[in-house]
Coordinates of C-alpha atoms in Angstrom, one line a residue:
Chain A
M851 CA -32.7 -77.0 1.1
L852 CA -33.2 -74.4 3.7
P853 CA -33.6 -71.0 2.1
Y854 CA -31.1 -69.5 4.5
T855 CA -28.5 -72.1 5.4
E856 CA -25.5 -69.9 6.0
G857 CA -25.4 -66.4 7.3
H858 CA -22.6 -64.1 7.5
W859 CA -22.6 -62.3 10.8
R860 CA -19.8 -60.1 11.9
G861 CA -17.4 -61.8 9.6
L862 CA -18.3 -65.3 10.7
T863 CA -19.9 -68.0 8.7
Y864 CA -22.6 -69.5 10.6
T865 CA -24.9 -72.3 9.5
R866 CA -28.5 -72.4 10.5
Q867 CA -28.0 -75.7 12.2
Q868 CA -25.4 -74.3 14.5
F869 CA -27.6 -71.3 15.2
V870 CA -30.5 -73.5 16.2
R871 CA -28.3 -75.8 18.3
E872 CA -27.0 -72.9 20.3
Y873 CA -30.4 -71.4 20.7
E874 CA -31.6 -74.7 22.1
N875 CA -28.7 -74.8 24.5
D876 CA -29.5 -71.3 25.7
C877 CA -33.2 -71.4 26.2
K878 CA -35.2 -73.0 28.9
P879 CA -38.6 -73.8 27.3
D880 CA -40.5 -71.5 29.6
E881 CA -38.3 -68.6 29.2
N882 CA -38.4 -68.3 25.4
R883 CA -39.5 -64.8 25.3
N884 CA -36.8 -63.4 27.6
K885 CA -33.9 -65.3 26.3
G886 CA -35.0 -65.3 22.7
A887 CA -32.4 -66.2 20.2
S888 CA -32.1 -63.1 18.1
R889 CA -29.1 -62.7 16.0
W890 CA -27.6 -60.6 18.8
S891 CA -28.3 -63.1 21.6
H892 CA -24.7 -64.0 21.7
C893 CA -23.6 -60.4 22.2
R894 CA -25.6 -60.1 25.4
K895 CA -24.2 -61.1 28.7
R896 CA -27.7 -61.2 30.1
G897 CA -31.0 -62.2 28.7
A898 CA -33.8 -59.7 28.8
D899 CA -34.8 -61.1 32.2
G900 CA -31.5 -60.0 33.6
S901 CA -30.1 -63.4 34.3
L902 CA -26.6 -64.2 33.1
R903 CA -26.5 -66.1 29.8
K904 CA -24.3 -69.1 29.3
S905 CA -21.3 -67.3 27.8
H906 CA -20.0 -68.2 24.5
A907 CA -16.7 -67.5 22.9
V908 CA -17.4 -64.1 21.5
E909 CA -16.0 -64.4 18.0
E910 CA -16.5 -67.9 16.8
P911 CA -19.5 -70.1 17.0
G912 CA -19.3 -73.7 18.0
K913 CA -16.4 -76.0 17.7
C914 CA -14.6 -76.9 14.5
S915 CA -15.2 -80.5 13.4
Q916 CA -11.9 -81.6 12.0
S917 CA -13.8 -84.1 9.9
S918 CA -14.5 -81.3 7.5
R919 CA -10.8 -81.2 6.7
R920 CA -10.0 -82.9 3.4
P921 CA -8.4 -86.3 3.7
E922 CA -5.5 -85.3 1.5
S923 CA -4.3 -82.7 3.9
F924 CA -1.2 -83.7 5.7
T925 CA -1.4 -81.4 8.6
T926 CA -3.9 -81.4 11.4
P927 CA -4.3 -77.8 12.4
E928 CA -4.3 -77.1 16.1
S929 CA -6.9 -74.4 16.6
E930 CA -6.0 -71.5 18.7
G931 CA -9.5 -71.5 19.9
P932 CA -13.0 -72.4 18.7
V933 CA -13.0 -72.3 15.0
S934 CA -16.0 -71.7 12.7
R935 CA -16.8 -74.3 10.2
V936 CA -15.9 -72.5 7.0
K937 CA -13.1 -70.0 7.2
N938 CA -11.5 -68.0 4.5
W939 CA -8.0 -66.8 4.8
G940 CA -8.9 -63.2 4.4
D941 CA -11.1 -63.3 7.6
E942 CA -8.5 -65.4 9.4
V943 CA -5.7 -63.0 8.8
E944 CA -7.9 -60.1 9.8
A945 CA -8.7 -61.8 13.1
E946 CA -5.0 -62.5 13.6
E947 CA -4.2 -58.9 13.0
M948 CA -6.8 -57.8 15.5
R949 CA -5.5 -60.1 18.1
S950 CA -2.0 -59.1 17.5
N951 CA -2.8 -55.4 17.6
V952 CA -4.7 -55.8 20.9
Q953 CA -1.7 -57.6 22.4
R954 CA 0.6 -54.9 21.3
D955 CA -1.7 -52.2 22.7
M956 CA -1.8 -54.0 26.0
H957 CA 2.0 -54.1 26.3
R958 CA 2.2 -50.4 25.5
Y959 CA -0.5 -49.6 28.0
R960 CA 1.1 -51.6 30.7
R961 CA 4.4 -49.8 30.1
R962 CA 2.6 -46.5 30.2
I963 CA 1.0 -47.3 33.5
L964 CA 4.3 -48.3 35.0
E965 CA 5.8 -45.0 33.8
A966 CA 2.9 -43.1 35.4
D967 CA 3.5 -44.9 38.7
F968 CA 7.2 -44.4 38.5
P969 CA 7.9 -41.3 36.4
Q970 CA 11.5 -41.5 35.4
R971 CA 11.6 -38.8 32.8
D972 CA 9.6 -36.1 31.2
R973 CA 6.6 -37.7 29.5
K974 CA 6.8 -37.7 25.8
I975 CA 3.8 -37.6 23.7
S976 CA 4.0 -40.9 22.0
S977 CA 2.5 -41.7 18.7
G978 CA 1.3 -45.1 19.7
S979 CA -2.2 -46.2 20.5
S980 CA -4.2 -43.2 21.3
D981 CA -7.1 -45.0 22.7
S982 CA -5.6 -45.9 26.1
R983 CA -3.3 -43.1 26.8
D984 CA -4.6 -41.9 30.1
S985 CA -3.3 -43.8 33.0
R986 CA -3.7 -41.0 35.4
D987 CA -7.4 -41.1 36.3
S988 CA -7.5 -40.6 40.0
K989 CA -10.8 -42.4 40.2
E990 CA -10.0 -45.3 38.0
S991 CA -6.3 -45.6 38.1
P992 CA -5.8 -49.2 37.5
A993 CA -3.5 -51.0 39.8
K994 CA -0.9 -52.9 37.8
G995 CA -3.0 -56.0 37.7
D996 CA -6.3 -54.4 37.4
I997 CA -6.7 -53.9 33.7
E998 CA -9.0 -55.7 31.3
T999 CA -7.0 -58.5 29.8
D1000 CA -9.6 -60.8 28.3
E1001 CA -8.7 -61.0 24.7
A1002 CA -12.2 -61.5 23.4
T1003 CA -13.4 -58.5 25.3
L1004 CA -10.6 -56.4 24.1
I1005 CA -11.2 -57.4 20.6
R1006 CA -14.9 -56.7 20.8
R1007 CA -14.2 -53.3 22.3
Q1008 CA -11.5 -52.5 19.7
K1009 CA -14.0 -53.3 17.0
Q1010 CA -16.5 -50.8 18.4
I1011 CA -13.7 -48.2 18.7
N1012 CA -12.8 -48.9 15.1
Y1013 CA -16.3 -48.4 13.9
G1014 CA -16.2 -45.0 15.5
K1015 CA -12.8 -44.1 14.2
N1016 CA -13.7 -45.2 10.7
T1017 CA -16.0 -42.2 10.2
L1018 CA -15.6 -39.0 8.4
A1019 CA -16.7 -37.3 11.7
Y1020 CA -13.7 -38.7 13.5
D1021 CA -11.3 -37.8 10.7
G1022 CA -12.7 -34.2 10.8
Y1023 CA -12.4 -34.1 14.5
I1024 CA -8.8 -35.1 14.8
K1025 CA -7.9 -32.7 12.1
E1026 CA -9.6 -29.9 13.8
V1027 CA -8.6 -30.5 17.4
P1028 CA -5.1 -31.7 18.1
K1029 CA -4.9 -34.1 21.0
H1030 CA -3.1 -31.8 23.3
M1031 CA -5.8 -29.2 22.8
R1032 CA -8.6 -31.4 23.8
Q1033 CA -10.7 -30.1 26.6
P1034 CA -12.3 -32.8 28.9
G1035 CA -16.0 -32.8 28.7
V1036 CA -16.1 -30.7 25.6
H1037 CA -14.2 -32.9 23.2
P1038 CA -15.0 -36.5 22.8
K1039 CA -12.5 -38.9 24.2
T1040 CA -12.1 -42.5 23.0
P1041 CA -13.1 -44.9 25.8
N1042 CA -10.2 -46.8 27.3
K1043 CA -10.6 -50.4 26.4
F1044 CA -8.2 -51.5 29.1
K1045 CA -10.2 -50.3 32.0
K1046 CA -12.5 -52.6 33.8
Y1047 CA -16.1 -51.8 33.0
S1048 CA -19.3 -53.7 32.9
R1049 CA -20.6 -54.5 29.5
R1050 CA -23.4 -52.1 29.8
S1051 CA -21.2 -49.3 31.0
W1052 CA -18.8 -49.8 28.2
D1053 CA -21.5 -49.9 25.5
Q1054 CA -23.0 -46.8 27.0
Q1055 CA -19.6 -45.0 26.8
I1056 CA -19.2 -46.0 23.2
K1057 CA -22.7 -44.7 22.4
L1058 CA -22.0 -41.4 24.1
W1059 CA -18.6 -41.1 22.4
R1060 CA -20.1 -41.7 19.0
V1061 CA -22.9 -39.2 19.6
K1062 CA -20.4 -36.6 20.5
L1063 CA -18.4 -37.3 17.4
H1064 CA -21.4 -36.6 15.3
A1065 CA -20.7 -32.9 16.0
W1066 CA -18.0 -33.2 13.4
D1067 CA -20.1 -34.8 10.7
P1068 CA -19.3 -33.4 7.2
P1069 CA -22.6 -32.0 6.0
A1070 CA -22.3 -29.2 8.6
E1071 CA -21.5 -26.1 6.6
E1072 CA -21.3 -23.7 9.4
G1073 CA -19.0 -25.6 11.7
S1074 CA -19.3 -27.9 14.6
D1075 CA -21.1 -25.7 17.1
V1076 CA -24.1 -25.3 14.9
Q1077 CA -24.3 -29.0 14.3
Q1078 CA -24.4 -29.6 18.0
I1079 CA -27.2 -27.3 18.6
E1080 CA -29.1 -28.9 15.7
V1081 CA -28.8 -32.2 17.4
I1082 CA -30.2 -30.9 20.6
D1083 CA -33.1 -29.2 18.9
L1084 CA -34.1 -32.3 17.0
G1085 CA -33.9 -34.3 20.1
E1086 CA -36.4 -32.1 21.8
I1087 CA -38.6 -32.0 18.8
M1088 CA -38.5 -35.8 18.6
D1089 CA -39.5 -36.2 22.2
F1090 CA -42.3 -33.7 21.8
E1091 CA -43.7 -35.3 18.8
L1092 CA -43.6 -38.7 20.3
D1093 CA -45.4 -37.5 23.4
V1094 CA -48.1 -35.7 21.6
E1095 CA -48.7 -37.8 18.6
C1096 CA -47.7 -41.2 19.9
S1097 CA -46.0 -41.5 16.6
A1098 CA -43.9 -44.5 15.9
D1099 CA -42.3 -42.7 13.1
T1100 CA -38.8 -42.0 14.3
E1101 CA -37.5 -41.0 10.9
S1102 CA -35.3 -38.0 11.4
K1103 CA -32.7 -35.9 9.9
C1104 CA -30.5 -36.4 12.9
P1105 CA -27.3 -38.2 12.1
T1106 CA -27.5 -40.5 15.1
S1107 CA -28.6 -44.0 14.3
S1108 CA -31.4 -44.6 16.8
G1109 CA -34.1 -43.0 18.8
A1110 CA -32.3 -43.9 22.0
S1111 CA -29.3 -42.0 20.9
L1112 CA -31.3 -38.9 20.3
S1113 CA -32.5 -38.6 23.8
L1114 CA -29.0 -39.3 25.0
A1115 CA -27.7 -36.5 22.9
K1116 CA -30.3 -34.2 24.4
D1117 CA -29.6 -35.3 27.9
S1118 CA -25.8 -35.1 27.6
F1119 CA -25.8 -31.6 26.5
T1120 CA -28.7 -29.9 28.3
G1121 CA -29.3 -31.7 31.6
T1122 CA -27.5 -34.7 32.9
P1123 CA -29.6 -37.3 34.6
K1124 CA -27.9 -39.2 37.4
K1125 CA -27.1 -42.3 35.4
M1126 CA -25.5 -40.3 32.7
M1127 CA -23.6 -38.1 35.2
K1128 CA -21.6 -41.0 36.5
I1129 CA -20.5 -42.0 33.0
E1130 CA -19.7 -38.4 32.1
D1131 CA -17.4 -38.2 35.1
T1132 CA -15.6 -41.4 34.2
E1133 CA -15.1 -40.2 30.7
M1134 CA -13.5 -37.1 31.9
S1135 CA -10.0 -37.2 33.1
Chain B
M981 CA 6.0 -43.2 -3.6
E982 CA 8.4 -44.1 -6.4
T983 CA 8.3 -47.6 -7.7
S984 CA 11.6 -49.1 -6.8
S985 CA 13.7 -50.5 -9.5
K986 CA 13.2 -54.0 -8.2
E987 CA 9.5 -53.7 -8.5
E988 CA 9.9 -52.2 -12.0
Y989 CA 11.8 -55.2 -13.0
T990 CA 9.3 -57.7 -11.7
I991 CA 6.4 -56.2 -13.5
Q992 CA 8.1 -56.1 -16.9
S993 CA 6.6 -59.4 -17.7
F994 CA 3.2 -57.8 -17.9
D995 CA 1.7 -56.1 -20.9
L996 CA 1.8 -52.3 -20.8
E997 CA -1.7 -51.7 -19.7
T998 CA -1.4 -54.1 -16.8
Q999 CA 1.9 -52.5 -15.9
K1000 CA 0.2 -49.2 -15.6
L1001 CA -2.5 -50.7 -13.4
L1002 CA 0.0 -52.2 -11.1
K1003 CA 2.1 -49.0 -10.9
T1004 CA -1.1 -47.1 -10.0
A1005 CA -1.9 -49.6 -7.4
L1006 CA 1.4 -49.2 -5.8
K1007 CA 1.1 -45.4 -5.6
D1008 CA -2.6 -44.8 -5.3
P1009 CA -4.3 -47.9 -4.3
G1010 CA -7.6 -46.2 -3.5
S1011 CA -8.1 -45.3 -7.2
V1012 CA -8.0 -48.8 -8.6
D1013 CA -10.0 -52.0 -8.5
L1014 CA -8.0 -53.8 -6.0
E1015 CA -9.8 -57.1 -6.5
K1016 CA -8.9 -57.0 -10.1
V1017 CA -5.3 -56.2 -9.2
S1018 CA -5.1 -59.2 -6.9
N1019 CA -6.5 -61.4 -9.6
V1020 CA -4.0 -60.2 -12.1
I1021 CA -1.2 -60.9 -9.8
V1022 CA -2.3 -64.3 -8.9
D1023 CA -3.0 -65.2 -12.5
Q1024 CA 0.5 -64.2 -13.6
S1025 CA 2.2 -65.9 -10.7
L1026 CA 0.7 -69.2 -11.8
K1027 CA 2.2 -68.8 -15.2
D1028 CA 5.5 -67.1 -14.7
Q1029 CA 8.0 -68.9 -12.5
I1030 CA 10.2 -65.9 -11.9
F1031 CA 7.2 -63.7 -11.0
S1032 CA 5.9 -66.3 -8.6
R1033 CA 9.0 -66.1 -6.6
E1034 CA 9.1 -62.3 -6.4
A1035 CA 5.5 -61.2 -6.4
G1036 CA 5.4 -61.2 -2.6
R1037 CA 7.2 -57.9 -2.5
I1038 CA 4.8 -56.1 -4.8
C1039 CA 1.9 -57.5 -2.8
Y1040 CA 3.5 -56.3 0.4
T1041 CA 3.9 -52.8 -1.0
I1042 CA 0.3 -52.6 -2.2
V1043 CA -1.0 -53.8 1.2
Q1044 CA 1.1 -51.2 3.0
A1045 CA 0.0 -48.5 0.6
E1046 CA -3.7 -49.3 1.0
A1047 CA -3.4 -49.4 4.7
K1048 CA -1.8 -46.0 4.8
Q1049 CA -4.1 -44.4 2.3
T1050 CA -7.5 -45.7 3.2
N1051 CA -6.9 -47.8 6.2
G1052 CA -8.4 -50.7 4.3
N1053 CA -7.3 -54.2 3.4
V1054 CA -9.4 -55.0 0.4
F1055 CA -6.3 -56.0 -1.6
R1056 CA -5.0 -58.4 1.1
R1057 CA -8.4 -60.0 1.7
N1058 CA -9.0 -60.6 -2.0
L1059 CA -5.5 -61.9 -2.6
L1060 CA -5.7 -64.3 0.3
N1061 CA -9.2 -65.6 -0.6
R1062 CA -8.1 -66.1 -4.2
L1063 CA -5.0 -67.8 -3.1
Q1064 CA -7.1 -70.1 -0.9
Q1065 CA -9.2 -71.1 -3.9
E1066 CA -6.1 -72.0 -5.8
F1067 CA -4.8 -73.9 -2.9
K1068 CA -7.9 -75.9 -2.6
A1069 CA -7.6 -76.9 -6.2
R1070 CA -3.9 -77.7 -6.0
E1071 CA -4.2 -81.4 -6.6
E1072 CA -6.0 -80.8 -9.9
T1073 CA -3.5 -78.2 -10.8
R1074 CA -0.7 -80.5 -10.2
K1075 CA -2.3 -83.2 -12.4
R1076 CA -2.8 -80.6 -15.1
S1077 CA 0.5 -78.9 -15.1
T1078 CA 3.5 -79.4 -12.9
Q1079 CA 4.8 -76.0 -13.8
E1080 CA 1.6 -74.3 -12.6
W1081 CA 1.7 -76.4 -9.4
V1082 CA 5.3 -75.4 -8.7
C1083 CA 4.4 -71.8 -9.4
L1084 CA 1.6 -71.9 -7.0
V1085 CA 3.8 -73.3 -4.2
S1086 CA 6.4 -70.7 -4.9
F1087 CA 3.8 -68.0 -4.8
I1088 CA 2.2 -69.1 -1.6
C1089 CA 5.6 -69.3 0.1
N1090 CA 6.6 -66.0 -1.2
I1091 CA 3.4 -64.4 0.2
F1092 CA 4.1 -66.2 3.5
D1093 CA 7.5 -64.6 3.5
Y1094 CA 6.5 -61.1 2.7
L1095 CA 3.0 -60.5 4.0
K1096 CA 3.5 -60.4 7.7
V1097 CA 1.1 -59.2 10.3
N1098 CA 2.9 -56.9 12.8
N1099 CA 6.1 -58.6 11.7
I1100 CA 4.8 -62.0 12.4
P1101 CA 4.1 -64.5 9.6
M1102 CA 0.4 -65.1 8.9
M1103 CA -0.6 -68.0 11.0
A1104 CA -3.4 -68.8 8.6
L1105 CA -0.8 -69.8 6.0
V1106 CA 1.3 -72.1 8.1
H1107 CA -0.6 -75.2 7.6
P1108 CA -1.3 -74.6 3.9
V1109 CA 2.4 -74.1 3.3
Y1110 CA 3.3 -77.2 5.1
D1111 CA 0.6 -79.0 3.1
C1112 CA 2.3 -78.0 -0.1
L1113 CA 5.7 -79.0 1.1
F1114 CA 4.5 -82.3 2.3
R1115 CA 2.9 -82.9 -1.0
L1116 CA 6.2 -82.2 -2.7
A1117 CA 7.9 -84.7 -0.3
Q1118 CA 5.7 -87.6 -1.4
S1119 CA 7.4 -90.2 -3.4
D1120 CA 5.8 -89.4 -6.7
A1121 CA 6.9 -85.8 -6.4
L1122 CA 10.4 -86.6 -5.4
Q1123 CA 10.9 -88.4 -8.7
N1124 CA 10.3 -85.2 -10.4
E1125 CA 13.3 -82.8 -10.4
E1126 CA 11.2 -79.8 -11.0
E1127 CA 9.3 -80.5 -7.8
V1128 CA 12.3 -81.3 -5.7
D1129 CA 13.9 -78.1 -6.9
C1130 CA 10.8 -76.2 -5.8
L1131 CA 10.8 -77.9 -2.5
V1132 CA 14.4 -77.1 -1.6
L1133 CA 14.0 -73.5 -2.8
Q1134 CA 11.1 -72.9 -0.5
L1135 CA 12.9 -74.5 2.4
H1136 CA 16.0 -72.3 1.8
R1137 CA 13.8 -69.2 1.8
I1138 CA 11.3 -69.8 4.6
G1139 CA 12.4 -73.0 6.3
D1140 CA 13.6 -71.3 9.4
Q1141 CA 10.5 -69.2 9.8
L1142 CA 8.3 -72.2 9.2
E1143 CA 10.1 -74.2 11.8
K1144 CA 9.6 -71.5 14.4
M1145 CA 5.9 -71.6 13.7
N1146 CA 5.7 -75.3 14.0
M1147 CA 8.7 -77.4 14.9
Q1148 CA 6.9 -80.7 14.9
L1149 CA 5.7 -80.5 11.3
M1150 CA 9.1 -79.5 10.2
D1151 CA 10.5 -82.6 11.9
E1152 CA 8.0 -84.8 10.2
L1153 CA 8.7 -83.2 6.8
F1154 CA 12.4 -83.8 7.1
N1155 CA 11.8 -87.4 8.2
L1156 CA 10.0 -87.8 4.8
L1157 CA 12.9 -86.2 3.0
R1158 CA 15.4 -88.4 4.8
D1159 CA 13.5 -91.5 3.9
G1160 CA 13.1 -90.4 0.4
F1161 CA 16.8 -89.8 0.1
L1162 CA 17.7 -93.1 1.5
L1163 CA 15.1 -95.4 0.2
Q1164 CA 14.0 -94.0 -3.1
D1165 CA 15.3 -94.3 -6.6
L1166 CA 16.0 -90.7 -7.3
S1167 CA 18.0 -89.0 -10.0
S1168 CA 21.4 -87.9 -9.0
M1169 CA 20.4 -84.3 -9.1
G1170 CA 17.4 -85.1 -6.9
R1171 CA 19.6 -86.9 -4.5
L1172 CA 22.0 -84.0 -4.4
L1173 CA 19.3 -81.4 -3.8
L1174 CA 17.9 -83.5 -0.9
L1175 CA 21.3 -84.0 0.7
E1176 CA 22.0 -80.3 0.5
I1177 CA 18.7 -79.4 2.2
L1178 CA 19.2 -82.0 4.9
E1179 CA 22.6 -80.5 5.7
F1180 CA 21.3 -77.0 5.5
R1181 CA 18.7 -77.6 8.2
A1182 CA 21.1 -79.7 10.3
G1183 CA 23.4 -76.7 10.2
G1184 CA 20.7 -74.4 11.6
W1185 CA 19.4 -73.2 8.3
T1186 CA 22.7 -72.2 7.0
L1187 CA 25.4 -74.0 5.0
S1188 CA 28.8 -74.4 6.5
E1189 CA 31.8 -73.2 4.5
T1190 CA 32.8 -76.7 3.6
A1191 CA 29.3 -77.6 2.6
Q1192 CA 29.1 -74.5 0.6
K1193 CA 32.2 -75.4 -1.3
Y1194 CA 31.0 -79.0 -1.8
Y1195 CA 27.6 -78.1 -3.3
Y1196 CA 28.3 -74.8 -5.0
S1197 CA 31.7 -74.5 -6.3
E1198 CA 32.8 -75.7 -9.7
V1199 CA 35.0 -78.7 -9.8
T1200 CA 37.9 -78.2 -12.0
D1201 CA 39.4 -81.5 -13.0

């Protein structure tokens, strides 16, 4: 028996066999290193060498073999899409809910865009989805057809947003700063999942957003401003230490989760390199 | 959030300690072991016929309360997974005890009725529910009044919703029922129950006035 026959990854049940099969499908023998099958291979649109990977359905691995269905079942379920081999109802319903929420958000968003194009009455502050409120970006104003509609993408993005919103920092933030008081650039704004962005751009926006949210992390006794400054200082210190000591030790007291985020934190608050600049602009409304 | 009187009534079948647990779960779900709560509910619904038909409402309330309080769905997840286990073991359950089997079906259907996702029934439950009903429509089950009774009860309650989710399966199910009615040696009660449900569906999931009178009024001779 294989020591690790099934893995749970992002709520999916995934047998090692399937994993290996898909890895073999993905890799050409001479490009092993660049398209290596890590657990996250399926998340990446491109391999490390930059070439587009064969795309897989984001959520579910492989196709369901209906032969796994017990013979005494009377119904042959028609899958709504690729289905993982072993599914539990809890996960299935959560996935349904996610899909349904995303569809609902999309309808609301479309209505909001239409209203923006054809304002018919005074805009009310709605209590609906707060992620995708802004349809007025002059730079990125989506034409009616030009929004992200791919369900798998929207679900993936929504999950990332949920991770960020499921934090004490976010809770603290929304309590402290009512939405109508938010100042662009100063206050973090949830990326709009309906706008068309490349995968990299989107992931970057999420990272920046989450870093900004850390300013409202609970341990801060003296309030958010001090916390922000702390982040910057640590960032500078980290870089310095790395340069001088070539230390691989990135253990830090900074609340951000990775070394990469640290330098982002520093960059976004003190000096904005060109690449960051563009994203900052897009974030602002 | 006050426990409504309907919920109060439903949980009276539990011992006092469990009643307390459930009441707390309804008001302050974050403070209790929701996995335990879901197990308690499932266990009871397999034993208590009345509870099995009404437990959906309590479950719904707990799900809503948890979502509102902690934005979580621990209760729903545990409930569904436990239900799935019971569903997988349904044939053994049926062999062991018809009563338990019938309770299981009632409970699954009740959950289907109450636990909706954005006001849409849970798609994950559609085939399992149909599986149960198909099982009840098999010839051995049709001989058993308890099972026929369960079958028609579920169809009365959720038939129209089930049909919307999958018309083809409902057609197949009713073909079985029609065949059973015509070809099988059923008790007169069994036959009556089937006839009523056949008419019920034919009438668009409602009973015409004449049919209502025919099936449900007392005959004074």
